[in-house]
Amino acid sequence: DAMVIQNPRYQVTQFGKPVTLSCSQTLNHNVMYWYQQKSSQAPKLLFHYYDKDFNNEADTPDNFQSRRPNTSFCFLDIRSPGLGDAAMYLCATSRTGTSGTEQYFGPGTRLTVT
Amino acid sequence: AQKVTQAQTEISVVEKEDVTLDCVYETRDTTYYLFWYKQPPSGELVFLIRRNSFDEQNEISGRYSWNFQKSTSSFNFTITASQVVDSAVYFCALSNAGNNRKLIWGLGTSLAVNP
Protein backbone atom coordinates (compact mmCIF):
# COMPACT_ATOMS: atom_id res chain seq x y z
CA ASP A 1 0.00 0.00 0.00
CA ALA A 2 1.16 3.46 -0.80
CA MET A 3 1.83 5.39 2.36
CA VAL A 4 3.64 7.99 4.39
CA ILE A 5 6.20 6.54 6.80
CA GLN A 6 7.79 8.29 9.74
CA ASN A 7 10.76 7.13 11.74
CA PRO A 8 11.19 6.79 14.57
CA ARG A 9 7.70 6.68 16.08
CA TYR A 10 9.08 7.77 19.44
CA GLN A 11 12.20 9.84 19.98
CA VAL A 12 13.77 10.93 23.23
CA THR A 13 16.46 13.57 23.14
CA GLN A 14 18.26 15.69 25.66
CA PHE A 15 17.85 19.40 26.02
CA GLY A 16 20.06 21.06 23.40
CA LYS A 17 21.05 17.84 21.63
CA PRO A 18 20.31 17.95 17.88
CA VAL A 19 17.74 15.50 16.60
CA THR A 20 16.56 14.48 13.14
CA LEU A 21 13.16 13.07 12.29
CA SER A 22 12.58 11.38 8.98
CA CYS A 23 9.66 10.98 6.63
CA SER A 24 9.35 8.93 3.48
CA GLN A 25 6.51 8.41 1.07
CA THR A 26 5.59 5.91 -1.59
CA LEU A 27 2.75 8.03 -2.98
CA ASN A 28 5.02 9.92 -5.38
CA HIS A 29 3.50 13.19 -4.21
CA ASN A 30 5.40 16.33 -5.00
CA VAL A 31 4.46 18.29 -1.89
CA MET A 32 5.67 17.34 1.59
CA TYR A 33 4.75 19.10 4.83
CA TRP A 34 5.97 19.12 8.42
CA TYR A 35 3.57 19.90 11.25
CA GLN A 36 4.03 20.23 14.98
CA GLN A 37 1.11 19.19 17.16
CA LYS A 38 0.97 19.70 20.90
CA SER A 39 -1.51 18.06 23.20
CA SER A 40 -5.15 19.05 22.61
CA GLN A 41 -4.18 21.43 19.81
CA ALA A 42 -4.59 21.49 16.07
CA PRO A 43 -1.55 20.74 13.91
CA LYS A 44 0.68 23.74 13.25
CA LEU A 45 2.42 23.95 9.89
CA LEU A 46 6.17 24.46 10.20
CA PHE A 47 7.13 24.40 6.51
CA HIS A 48 6.57 22.53 3.30
CA TYR A 49 8.33 21.63 0.06
CA TYR A 50 6.75 21.93 -3.34
CA ASP A 51 9.18 19.70 -5.23
CA LYS A 52 12.50 21.28 -4.19
CA ASP A 53 11.00 24.66 -3.44
CA PHE A 54 11.13 25.26 0.32
CA ASN A 55 8.34 27.29 1.96
CA ASN A 56 8.88 28.35 5.53
CA GLU A 57 6.09 29.63 7.78
CA ALA A 58 6.82 33.08 9.16
CA ASP A 59 6.50 31.98 12.78
CA THR A 60 8.61 28.83 12.53
CA PRO A 61 11.65 29.21 14.81
CA ASP A 62 15.12 29.12 13.23
CA ASN A 63 15.80 26.12 15.45
CA PHE A 64 13.77 24.05 12.99
CA GLN A 65 15.29 23.17 9.63
CA SER A 66 14.33 20.79 6.87
CA ARG A 67 15.92 18.89 4.02
CA ARG A 68 14.41 17.13 1.07
CA PRO A 69 17.15 15.22 -0.77
CA ASN A 70 14.73 13.59 -3.21
CA THR A 71 11.02 13.21 -3.94
CA SER A 72 10.55 10.38 -1.47
CA PHE A 73 12.33 11.65 1.62
CA CYS A 74 12.07 14.67 3.85
CA PHE A 75 13.86 15.37 7.15
CA LEU A 76 13.11 17.64 10.07
CA ASP A 77 16.17 18.81 11.99
CA ILE A 78 15.83 20.42 15.39
CA ARG A 79 19.18 22.00 16.07
CA SER A 80 18.88 22.65 19.80
CA PRO A 81 15.70 21.16 21.21
CA GLY A 82 14.13 22.91 24.15
CA LEU A 83 11.53 21.57 26.54
CA GLY A 84 8.90 23.48 24.59
CA ASP A 85 9.68 21.47 21.46
CA ALA A 86 8.28 18.29 22.97
CA ALA A 87 5.36 17.44 20.70
CA MET A 88 4.05 15.14 18.01
CA TYR A 89 5.64 15.86 14.64
CA LEU A 90 3.54 14.95 11.65
CA CYS A 91 4.66 14.60 8.07
CA ALA A 92 2.11 14.93 5.29
CA THR A 93 2.09 14.81 1.51
CA SER A 94 -0.20 16.03 -1.22
CA ARG A 95 -0.35 15.16 -4.87
CA THR A 96 -0.20 18.67 -6.26
CA GLY A 97 0.40 22.13 -5.03
CA THR A 98 -3.11 23.39 -5.46
CA SER A 99 -5.00 24.45 -2.37
CA GLY A 100 -7.83 22.03 -2.93
CA THR A 101 -5.74 18.91 -2.69
CA GLU A 102 -6.08 16.78 0.41
CA GLN A 103 -3.07 15.97 2.51
CA TYR A 104 -2.12 12.48 3.61
CA PHE A 105 -0.42 12.09 6.96
CA GLY A 106 2.09 9.72 8.42
CA PRO A 107 1.70 8.20 11.90
CA GLY A 108 3.81 10.88 13.51
CA THR A 109 6.91 10.95 15.69
CA ARG A 110 6.38 11.77 19.34
CA LEU A 111 9.37 13.75 20.59
CA THR A 112 10.28 13.90 24.25
CA VAL A 113 12.93 16.35 25.46
CA THR A 114 14.58 15.59 28.80
CA ALA B 1 -10.00 36.71 7.91
CA GLN B 2 -10.09 32.96 7.56
CA LYS B 3 -11.26 30.93 10.49
CA VAL B 4 -12.71 27.54 11.35
CA THR B 5 -14.78 27.12 14.49
CA GLN B 6 -15.62 23.80 16.05
CA ALA B 7 -17.68 24.88 19.02
CA GLN B 8 -17.99 21.39 20.50
CA THR B 9 -14.82 20.61 22.41
CA GLU B 10 -15.89 17.20 23.65
CA ILE B 11 -18.84 14.94 22.91
CA SER B 12 -19.70 11.70 24.64
CA VAL B 13 -22.28 9.29 23.29
CA VAL B 14 -23.33 5.73 23.81
CA GLU B 15 -22.72 3.24 21.04
CA LYS B 16 -25.37 3.20 18.28
CA GLU B 17 -26.35 6.81 18.90
CA ASP B 18 -26.18 9.26 16.03
CA VAL B 19 -23.87 12.22 16.55
CA THR B 20 -23.28 15.44 14.62
CA LEU B 21 -20.04 17.39 14.75
CA ASP B 22 -20.39 21.05 13.88
CA CYS B 23 -18.02 23.11 11.77
CA VAL B 24 -18.48 26.80 10.92
CA TYR B 25 -16.03 28.60 8.70
CA GLU B 26 -15.21 32.17 7.72
CA THR B 27 -13.63 33.24 4.46
CA ARG B 28 -13.99 36.06 1.98
CA ASP B 29 -12.88 33.95 -0.97
CA THR B 30 -15.42 32.58 -3.40
CA THR B 31 -13.24 29.56 -4.10
CA TYR B 32 -12.34 27.48 -1.09
CA TYR B 33 -12.13 23.91 0.10
CA LEU B 34 -13.30 22.22 3.25
CA PHE B 35 -11.91 19.07 4.81
CA TRP B 36 -12.59 16.69 7.66
CA TYR B 37 -9.85 14.66 9.28
CA LYS B 38 -10.02 11.99 11.98
CA GLN B 39 -7.26 11.56 14.57
CA PRO B 40 -7.63 8.36 16.60
CA PRO B 41 -5.62 7.85 19.81
CA SER B 42 -2.73 6.44 17.76
CA GLY B 43 -2.12 9.97 16.48
CA GLU B 44 -2.28 9.58 12.71
CA LEU B 45 -4.50 12.08 10.94
CA VAL B 46 -6.81 10.33 8.51
CA PHE B 47 -8.36 12.21 5.62
CA LEU B 48 -12.14 11.73 5.45
CA ILE B 49 -13.55 14.15 2.90
CA ARG B 50 -12.91 17.23 0.78
CA ARG B 51 -15.61 19.55 -0.46
CA ASN B 52 -15.12 22.56 -2.74
CA SER B 53 -17.16 25.72 -2.49
CA PHE B 54 -18.96 25.13 -5.77
CA ASP B 55 -20.33 21.76 -4.77
CA GLU B 56 -23.05 21.95 -2.15
CA GLN B 57 -24.19 18.39 -2.60
CA ASN B 58 -24.33 16.47 0.62
CA GLU B 59 -22.33 13.30 0.75
CA ILE B 60 -22.85 9.95 2.39
CA SER B 61 -20.19 7.31 2.87
CA GLY B 62 -21.40 4.36 4.87
CA ARG B 63 -22.25 5.60 8.35
CA TYR B 64 -20.69 9.00 7.65
CA SER B 65 -22.51 11.92 6.06
CA TRP B 66 -21.66 15.55 5.51
CA ASN B 67 -23.97 18.54 5.20
CA PHE B 68 -22.46 21.56 3.45
CA GLN B 69 -24.51 24.76 3.63
CA LYS B 70 -22.97 27.93 2.21
CA SER B 71 -25.87 30.02 3.50
CA THR B 72 -24.81 29.33 7.07
CA SER B 73 -21.08 28.74 6.31
CA SER B 74 -21.30 25.32 7.87
CA PHE B 75 -19.92 21.91 6.99
CA ASN B 76 -21.30 19.51 9.55
CA PHE B 77 -20.39 15.85 9.94
CA THR B 78 -22.81 13.19 11.13
CA ILE B 79 -21.96 9.68 12.26
CA THR B 80 -24.94 7.36 12.22
CA ALA B 81 -25.09 4.41 14.62
CA SER B 82 -21.78 5.34 16.23
CA GLN B 83 -19.28 2.65 17.19
CA VAL B 84 -16.46 2.56 19.73
CA VAL B 85 -13.96 2.70 16.85
CA ASP B 86 -15.31 6.14 15.98
CA SER B 87 -13.75 7.51 19.18
CA ALA B 88 -11.23 10.09 18.02
CA VAL B 89 -10.58 13.78 17.62
CA TYR B 90 -12.17 15.14 14.49
CA PHE B 91 -10.77 18.23 12.79
CA CYS B 92 -12.45 20.46 10.25
CA ALA B 93 -10.13 22.50 8.03
CA LEU B 94 -10.33 25.18 5.34
CA SER B 95 -8.10 25.97 2.42
CA ASN B 96 -8.37 29.00 0.17
CA ALA B 97 -7.23 29.17 -3.41
CA GLY B 98 -4.68 31.84 -2.65
CA ASN B 99 -3.13 30.77 0.63
CA ASN B 100 -0.32 28.67 -0.72
CA ARG B 101 -1.65 25.23 0.20
CA LYS B 102 -2.04 26.07 3.89
CA LEU B 103 -4.83 24.49 5.89
CA ILE B 104 -6.68 26.57 8.47
CA TRP B 105 -7.65 24.15 11.21
CA GLY B 106 -10.43 24.13 13.74
CA LEU B 107 -9.52 23.20 17.29
CA GLY B 108 -11.05 19.77 16.92
CA THR B 109 -13.89 17.91 18.59
CA SER B 110 -13.04 14.97 20.81
CA LEU B 111 -15.65 12.25 20.38
CA ALA B 112 -15.94 9.44 22.90
CA VAL B 113 -18.23 6.57 21.98
CA ASN B 114 -18.92 4.42 25.01
CA PRO B 115 -20.07 0.80 24.86
PDB file of C-alpha atoms in Angstrom:
ATOM      1  CA  ASP A   1       0.000   0.000   0.000  1.00  0.00           C
ATOM      2  CA  ALA A   2       1.164   3.464  -0.802  1.00  0.00           C
ATOM      3  CA  MET A   3       1.825   5.395   2.361  1.00  0.00           C
ATOM      4  CA  VAL A   4       3.639   7.994   4.392  1.00  0.00           C
ATOM      5  CA  ILE A   5       6.196   6.541   6.800  1.00  0.00           C
ATOM      6  CA  GLN A   6       7.791   8.291   9.742  1.00  0.00           C
ATOM      7  CA  ASN A   7      10.756   7.133  11.743  1.00  0.00           C
ATOM      8  CA  PRO A   8      11.189   6.793  14.569  1.00  0.00           C
ATOM      9  CA  ARG A   9       7.695   6.676  16.078  1.00  0.00           C
ATOM     10  CA  TYR A  10       9.075   7.770  19.436  1.00  0.00           C
ATOM     11  CA  GLN A  11      12.202   9.837  19.985  1.00  0.00           C
ATOM     12  CA  VAL A  12      13.769  10.930  23.231  1.00  0.00           C
ATOM     13  CA  THR A  13      16.457  13.566  23.135  1.00  0.00           C
ATOM     14  CA  GLN A  14      18.264  15.691  25.658  1.00  0.00           C
ATOM     15  CA  PHE A  15      17.848  19.398  26.016  1.00  0.00           C
ATOM     16  CA  GLY A  16      20.062  21.064  23.404  1.00  0.00           C
ATOM     17  CA  LYS A  17      21.053  17.840  21.626  1.00  0.00           C
ATOM     18  CA  PRO A  18      20.312  17.945  17.876  1.00  0.00           C
ATOM     19  CA  VAL A  19      17.744  15.502  16.604  1.00  0.00           C
ATOM     20  CA  THR A  20      16.556  14.483  13.137  1.00  0.00           C
ATOM     21  CA  LEU A  21      13.158  13.075  12.294  1.00  0.00           C
ATOM     22  CA  SER A  22      12.578  11.384   8.978  1.00  0.00           C
ATOM     23  CA  CYS A  23       9.655  10.976   6.632  1.00  0.00           C
ATOM     24  CA  SER A  24       9.353   8.926   3.478  1.00  0.00           C
ATOM     25  CA  GLN A  25       6.510   8.412   1.071  1.00  0.00           C
ATOM     26  CA  THR A  26       5.594   5.908  -1.595  1.00  0.00           C
ATOM     27  CA  LEU A  27       2.751   8.027  -2.978  1.00  0.00           C
ATOM     28  CA  ASN A  28       5.015   9.915  -5.380  1.00  0.00           C
ATOM     29  CA  HIS A  29       3.500  13.187  -4.213  1.00  0.00           C
ATOM     30  CA  ASN A  30       5.398  16.326  -4.997  1.00  0.00           C
ATOM     31  CA  VAL A  31       4.463  18.285  -1.888  1.00  0.00           C
ATOM     32  CA  MET A  32       5.671  17.342   1.594  1.00  0.00           C
ATOM     33  CA  TYR A  33       4.746  19.098   4.832  1.00  0.00           C
ATOM     34  CA  TRP A  34       5.967  19.120   8.418  1.00  0.00           C
ATOM     35  CA  TYR A  35       3.571  19.896  11.247  1.00  0.00           C
ATOM     36  CA  GLN A  36       4.032  20.235  14.977  1.00  0.00           C
ATOM     37  CA  GLN A  37       1.114  19.192  17.156  1.00  0.00           C
ATOM     38  CA  LYS A  38       0.967  19.695  20.897  1.00  0.00           C
ATOM     39  CA  SER A  39      -1.510  18.061  23.201  1.00  0.00           C
ATOM     40  CA  SER A  40      -5.146  19.053  22.609  1.00  0.00           C
ATOM     41  CA  GLN A  41      -4.185  21.429  19.811  1.00  0.00           C
ATOM     42  CA  ALA A  42      -4.588  21.490  16.073  1.00  0.00           C
ATOM     43  CA  PRO A  43      -1.546  20.743  13.914  1.00  0.00           C
ATOM     44  CA  LYS A  44       0.684  23.735  13.253  1.00  0.00           C
ATOM     45  CA  LEU A  45       2.416  23.948   9.895  1.00  0.00           C
ATOM     46  CA  LEU A  46       6.168  24.463  10.197  1.00  0.00           C
ATOM     47  CA  PHE A  47       7.134  24.400   6.508  1.00  0.00           C
ATOM     48  CA  HIS A  48       6.571  22.528   3.296  1.00  0.00           C
ATOM     49  CA  TYR A  49       8.327  21.627   0.060  1.00  0.00           C
ATOM     50  CA  TYR A  50       6.755  21.927  -3.340  1.00  0.00           C
ATOM     51  CA  ASP A  51       9.183  19.705  -5.235  1.00  0.00           C
ATOM     52  CA  LYS A  52      12.498  21.282  -4.194  1.00  0.00           C
ATOM     53  CA  ASP A  53      10.999  24.662  -3.441  1.00  0.00           C
ATOM     54  CA  PHE A  54      11.131  25.263   0.324  1.00  0.00           C
ATOM     55  CA  ASN A  55       8.340  27.292   1.957  1.00  0.00           C
ATOM     56  CA  ASN A  56       8.876  28.347   5.535  1.00  0.00           C
ATOM     57  CA  GLU A  57       6.095  29.627   7.776  1.00  0.00           C
ATOM     58  CA  ALA A  58       6.817  33.079   9.163  1.00  0.00           C
ATOM     59  CA  ASP A  59       6.499  31.985  12.776  1.00  0.00           C
ATOM     60  CA  THR A  60       8.614  28.825  12.534  1.00  0.00           C
ATOM     61  CA  PRO A  61      11.652  29.214  14.808  1.00  0.00           C
ATOM     62  CA  ASP A  62      15.116  29.116  13.228  1.00  0.00           C
ATOM     63  CA  ASN A  63      15.795  26.120  15.446  1.00  0.00           C
ATOM     64  CA  PHE A  64      13.775  24.050  12.986  1.00  0.00           C
ATOM     65  CA  GLN A  65      15.295  23.168   9.628  1.00  0.00           C
ATOM     66  CA  SER A  66      14.327  20.793   6.874  1.00  0.00           C
ATOM     67  CA  ARG A  67      15.924  18.895   4.020  1.00  0.00           C
ATOM     68  CA  ARG A  68      14.414  17.129   1.073  1.00  0.00           C
ATOM     69  CA  PRO A  69      17.150  15.219  -0.766  1.00  0.00           C
ATOM     70  CA  ASN A  70      14.731  13.586  -3.207  1.00  0.00           C
ATOM     71  CA  THR A  71      11.020  13.212  -3.936  1.00  0.00           C
ATOM     72  CA  SER A  72      10.548  10.384  -1.473  1.00  0.00           C
ATOM     73  CA  PHE A  73      12.327  11.649   1.619  1.00  0.00           C
ATOM     74  CA  CYS A  74      12.074  14.667   3.854  1.00  0.00           C
ATOM     75  CA  PHE A  75      13.858  15.368   7.147  1.00  0.00           C
ATOM     76  CA  LEU A  76      13.115  17.644  10.074  1.00  0.00           C
ATOM     77  CA  ASP A  77      16.170  18.811  11.986  1.00  0.00           C
ATOM     78  CA  ILE A  78      15.827  20.420  15.390  1.00  0.00           C
ATOM     79  CA  ARG A  79      19.183  21.997  16.069  1.00  0.00           C
ATOM     80  CA  SER A  80      18.881  22.647  19.796  1.00  0.00           C
ATOM     81  CA  PRO A  81      15.697  21.159  21.214  1.00  0.00           C
ATOM     82  CA  GLY A  82      14.128  22.911  24.146  1.00  0.00           C
ATOM     83  CA  LEU A  83      11.533  21.574  26.542  1.00  0.00           C
ATOM     84  CA  GLY A  84       8.899  23.478  24.590  1.00  0.00           C
ATOM     85  CA  ASP A  85       9.678  21.469  21.463  1.00  0.00           C
ATOM     86  CA  ALA A  86       8.275  18.290  22.967  1.00  0.00           C
ATOM     87  CA  ALA A  87       5.363  17.439  20.698  1.00  0.00           C
ATOM     88  CA  MET A  88       4.055  15.138  18.015  1.00  0.00           C
ATOM     89  CA  TYR A  89       5.641  15.855  14.644  1.00  0.00           C
ATOM     90  CA  LEU A  90       3.545  14.949  11.655  1.00  0.00           C
ATOM     91  CA  CYS A  91       4.661  14.598   8.071  1.00  0.00           C
ATOM     92  CA  ALA A  92       2.114  14.927   5.290  1.00  0.00           C
ATOM     93  CA  THR A  93       2.092  14.808   1.506  1.00  0.00           C
ATOM     94  CA  SER A  94      -0.197  16.030  -1.225  1.00  0.00           C
ATOM     95  CA  ARG A  95      -0.347  15.161  -4.868  1.00  0.00           C
ATOM     96  CA  THR A  96      -0.202  18.667  -6.262  1.00  0.00           C
ATOM     97  CA  GLY A  97       0.404  22.129  -5.028  1.00  0.00           C
ATOM     98  CA  THR A  98      -3.108  23.395  -5.455  1.00  0.00           C
ATOM     99  CA  SER A  99      -4.999  24.448  -2.366  1.00  0.00           C
ATOM    100  CA  GLY A 100      -7.834  22.031  -2.928  1.00  0.00           C
ATOM    101  CA  THR A 101      -5.743  18.912  -2.688  1.00  0.00           C
ATOM    102  CA  GLU A 102      -6.085  16.779   0.406  1.00  0.00           C
ATOM    103  CA  GLN A 103      -3.066  15.973   2.510  1.00  0.00           C
ATOM    104  CA  TYR A 104      -2.118  12.479   3.614  1.00  0.00           C
ATOM    105  CA  PHE A 105      -0.423  12.089   6.961  1.00  0.00           C
ATOM    106  CA  GLY A 106       2.094   9.719   8.421  1.00  0.00           C
ATOM    107  CA  PRO A 107       1.702   8.195  11.898  1.00  0.00           C
ATOM    108  CA  GLY A 108       3.814  10.876  13.514  1.00  0.00           C
ATOM    109  CA  THR A 109       6.914  10.955  15.691  1.00  0.00           C
ATOM    110  CA  ARG A 110       6.385  11.772  19.339  1.00  0.00           C
ATOM    111  CA  LEU A 111       9.366  13.754  20.586  1.00  0.00           C
ATOM    112  CA  THR A 112      10.281  13.902  24.251  1.00  0.00           C
ATOM    113  CA  VAL A 113      12.926  16.349  25.461  1.00  0.00           C
ATOM    114  CA  THR A 114      14.582  15.587  28.796  1.00  0.00           C
TER     115      THR A 114
ATOM    116  CA  ALA B   1      -9.999  36.707   7.915  1.00  0.00           C
ATOM    117  CA  GLN B   2     -10.088  32.955   7.560  1.00  0.00           C
ATOM    118  CA  LYS B   3     -11.255  30.931  10.488  1.00  0.00           C
ATOM    119  CA  VAL B   4     -12.710  27.544  11.353  1.00  0.00           C
ATOM    120  CA  THR B   5     -14.784  27.120  14.493  1.00  0.00           C
ATOM    121  CA  GLN B   6     -15.623  23.797  16.053  1.00  0.00           C
ATOM    122  CA  ALA B   7     -17.677  24.876  19.021  1.00  0.00           C
ATOM    123  CA  GLN B   8     -17.987  21.390  20.502  1.00  0.00           C
ATOM    124  CA  THR B   9     -14.816  20.611  22.408  1.00  0.00           C
ATOM    125  CA  GLU B  10     -15.889  17.196  23.646  1.00  0.00           C
ATOM    126  CA  ILE B  11     -18.840  14.944  22.911  1.00  0.00           C
ATOM    127  CA  SER B  12     -19.698  11.703  24.643  1.00  0.00           C
ATOM    128  CA  VAL B  13     -22.283   9.294  23.288  1.00  0.00           C
ATOM    129  CA  VAL B  14     -23.326   5.727  23.805  1.00  0.00           C
ATOM    130  CA  GLU B  15     -22.720   3.241  21.037  1.00  0.00           C
ATOM    131  CA  LYS B  16     -25.371   3.200  18.280  1.00  0.00           C
ATOM    132  CA  GLU B  17     -26.352   6.810  18.902  1.00  0.00           C
ATOM    133  CA  ASP B  18     -26.178   9.259  16.027  1.00  0.00           C
ATOM    134  CA  VAL B  19     -23.871  12.216  16.553  1.00  0.00           C
ATOM    135  CA  THR B  20     -23.281  15.438  14.617  1.00  0.00           C
ATOM    136  CA  LEU B  21     -20.043  17.389  14.749  1.00  0.00           C
ATOM    137  CA  ASP B  22     -20.394  21.045  13.879  1.00  0.00           C
ATOM    138  CA  CYS B  23     -18.016  23.108  11.765  1.00  0.00           C
ATOM    139  CA  VAL B  24     -18.482  26.795  10.924  1.00  0.00           C
ATOM    140  CA  TYR B  25     -16.026  28.600   8.699  1.00  0.00           C
ATOM    141  CA  GLU B  26     -15.210  32.171   7.717  1.00  0.00           C
ATOM    142  CA  THR B  27     -13.634  33.241   4.462  1.00  0.00           C
ATOM    143  CA  ARG B  28     -13.993  36.063   1.977  1.00  0.00           C
ATOM    144  CA  ASP B  29     -12.885  33.951  -0.970  1.00  0.00           C
ATOM    145  CA  THR B  30     -15.419  32.582  -3.395  1.00  0.00           C
ATOM    146  CA  THR B  31     -13.240  29.560  -4.104  1.00  0.00           C
ATOM    147  CA  TYR B  32     -12.336  27.479  -1.092  1.00  0.00           C
ATOM    148  CA  TYR B  33     -12.125  23.906   0.095  1.00  0.00           C
ATOM    149  CA  LEU B  34     -13.296  22.215   3.249  1.00  0.00           C
ATOM    150  CA  PHE B  35     -11.913  19.065   4.807  1.00  0.00           C
ATOM    151  CA  TRP B  36     -12.590  16.691   7.662  1.00  0.00           C
ATOM    152  CA  TYR B  37      -9.845  14.656   9.281  1.00  0.00           C
ATOM    153  CA  LYS B  38     -10.024  11.987  11.977  1.00  0.00           C
ATOM    154  CA  GLN B  39      -7.262  11.563  14.572  1.00  0.00           C
ATOM    155  CA  PRO B  40      -7.631   8.359  16.603  1.00  0.00           C
ATOM    156  CA  PRO B  41      -5.619   7.851  19.809  1.00  0.00           C
ATOM    157  CA  SER B  42      -2.734   6.441  17.756  1.00  0.00           C
ATOM    158  CA  GLY B  43      -2.123   9.972  16.484  1.00  0.00           C
ATOM    159  CA  GLU B  44      -2.281   9.577  12.709  1.00  0.00           C
ATOM    160  CA  LEU B  45      -4.504  12.076  10.936  1.00  0.00           C
ATOM    161  CA  VAL B  46      -6.812  10.325   8.506  1.00  0.00           C
ATOM    162  CA  PHE B  47      -8.356  12.215   5.618  1.00  0.00           C
ATOM    163  CA  LEU B  48     -12.138  11.733   5.449  1.00  0.00           C
ATOM    164  CA  ILE B  49     -13.554  14.147   2.898  1.00  0.00           C
ATOM    165  CA  ARG B  50     -12.909  17.231   0.781  1.00  0.00           C
ATOM    166  CA  ARG B  51     -15.612  19.551  -0.463  1.00  0.00           C
ATOM    167  CA  ASN B  52     -15.118  22.559  -2.739  1.00  0.00           C
ATOM    168  CA  SER B  53     -17.156  25.724  -2.493  1.00  0.00           C
ATOM    169  CA  PHE B  54     -18.964  25.129  -5.768  1.00  0.00           C
ATOM    170  CA  ASP B  55     -20.328  21.763  -4.768  1.00  0.00           C
ATOM    171  CA  GLU B  56     -23.052  21.945  -2.154  1.00  0.00           C
ATOM    172  CA  GLN B  57     -24.192  18.390  -2.597  1.00  0.00           C
ATOM    173  CA  ASN B  58     -24.331  16.473   0.622  1.00  0.00           C
ATOM    174  CA  GLU B  59     -22.333  13.300   0.754  1.00  0.00           C
ATOM    175  CA  ILE B  60     -22.849   9.946   2.394  1.00  0.00           C
ATOM    176  CA  SER B  61     -20.190   7.314   2.870  1.00  0.00           C
ATOM    177  CA  GLY B  62     -21.401   4.364   4.874  1.00  0.00           C
ATOM    178  CA  ARG B  63     -22.255   5.600   8.355  1.00  0.00           C
ATOM    179  CA  TYR B  64     -20.694   8.998   7.650  1.00  0.00           C
ATOM    180  CA  SER B  65     -22.510  11.922   6.065  1.00  0.00           C
ATOM    181  CA  TRP B  66     -21.660  15.548   5.508  1.00  0.00           C
ATOM    182  CA  ASN B  67     -23.969  18.538   5.203  1.00  0.00           C
ATOM    183  CA  PHE B  68     -22.464  21.564   3.455  1.00  0.00           C
ATOM    184  CA  GLN B  69     -24.508  24.761   3.633  1.00  0.00           C
ATOM    185  CA  LYS B  70     -22.968  27.930   2.210  1.00  0.00           C
ATOM    186  CA  SER B  71     -25.868  30.024   3.497  1.00  0.00           C
ATOM    187  CA  THR B  72     -24.805  29.332   7.070  1.00  0.00           C
ATOM    188  CA  SER B  73     -21.083  28.742   6.315  1.00  0.00           C
ATOM    189  CA  SER B  74     -21.297  25.319   7.868  1.00  0.00           C
ATOM    190  CA  PHE B  75     -19.918  21.913   6.990  1.00  0.00           C
ATOM    191  CA  ASN B  76     -21.297  19.507   9.547  1.00  0.00           C
ATOM    192  CA  PHE B  77     -20.395  15.845   9.935  1.00  0.00           C
ATOM    193  CA  THR B  78     -22.807  13.185  11.133  1.00  0.00           C
ATOM    194  CA  ILE B  79     -21.962   9.684  12.261  1.00  0.00           C
ATOM    195  CA  THR B  80     -24.939   7.357  12.221  1.00  0.00           C
ATOM    196  CA  ALA B  81     -25.091   4.409  14.618  1.00  0.00           C
ATOM    197  CA  SER B  82     -21.784   5.337  16.232  1.00  0.00           C
ATOM    198  CA  GLN B  83     -19.285   2.652  17.194  1.00  0.00           C
ATOM    199  CA  VAL B  84     -16.464   2.561  19.729  1.00  0.00           C
ATOM    200  CA  VAL B  85     -13.961   2.697  16.854  1.00  0.00           C
ATOM    201  CA  ASP B  86     -15.311   6.137  15.984  1.00  0.00           C
ATOM    202  CA  SER B  87     -13.750   7.508  19.177  1.00  0.00           C
ATOM    203  CA  ALA B  88     -11.232  10.090  18.016  1.00  0.00           C
ATOM    204  CA  VAL B  89     -10.583  13.779  17.624  1.00  0.00           C
ATOM    205  CA  TYR B  90     -12.171  15.142  14.488  1.00  0.00           C
ATOM    206  CA  PHE B  91     -10.766  18.232  12.785  1.00  0.00           C
ATOM    207  CA  CYS B  92     -12.454  20.457  10.249  1.00  0.00           C
ATOM    208  CA  ALA B  93     -10.131  22.496   8.028  1.00  0.00           C
ATOM    209  CA  LEU B  94     -10.333  25.183   5.338  1.00  0.00           C
ATOM    210  CA  SER B  95      -8.097  25.966   2.420  1.00  0.00           C
ATOM    211  CA  ASN B  96      -8.366  28.996   0.172  1.00  0.00           C
ATOM    212  CA  ALA B  97      -7.228  29.169  -3.406  1.00  0.00           C
ATOM    213  CA  GLY B  98      -4.678  31.837  -2.650  1.00  0.00           C
ATOM    214  CA  ASN B  99      -3.128  30.768   0.627  1.00  0.00           C
ATOM    215  CA  ASN B 100      -0.321  28.670  -0.719  1.00  0.00           C
ATOM    216  CA  ARG B 101      -1.654  25.234   0.201  1.00  0.00           C
ATOM    217  CA  LYS B 102      -2.040  26.068   3.891  1.00  0.00           C
ATOM    218  CA  LEU B 103      -4.835  24.493   5.892  1.00  0.00           C
ATOM    219  CA  ILE B 104      -6.683  26.567   8.468  1.00  0.00           C
ATOM    220  CA  TRP B 105      -7.648  24.146  11.210  1.00  0.00           C
ATOM    221  CA  GLY B 106     -10.431  24.131  13.736  1.00  0.00           C
ATOM    222  CA  LEU B 107      -9.518  23.203  17.294  1.00  0.00           C
ATOM    223  CA  GLY B 108     -11.054  19.767  16.924  1.00  0.00           C
ATOM    224  CA  THR B 109     -13.891  17.910  18.591  1.00  0.00           C
ATOM    225  CA  SER B 110     -13.039  14.969  20.806  1.00  0.00           C
ATOM    226  CA  LEU B 111     -15.647  12.250  20.378  1.00  0.00           C
ATOM    227  CA  ALA B 112     -15.944   9.442  22.896  1.00  0.00           C
ATOM    228  CA  VAL B 113     -18.230   6.566  21.983  1.00  0.00           C
ATOM    229  CA  ASN B 114     -18.922   4.420  25.007  1.00  0.00           C
ATOM    230  CA  PRO B 115     -20.069   0.802  24.864  1.00  0.00           C
TER     231      PRO B 115
END
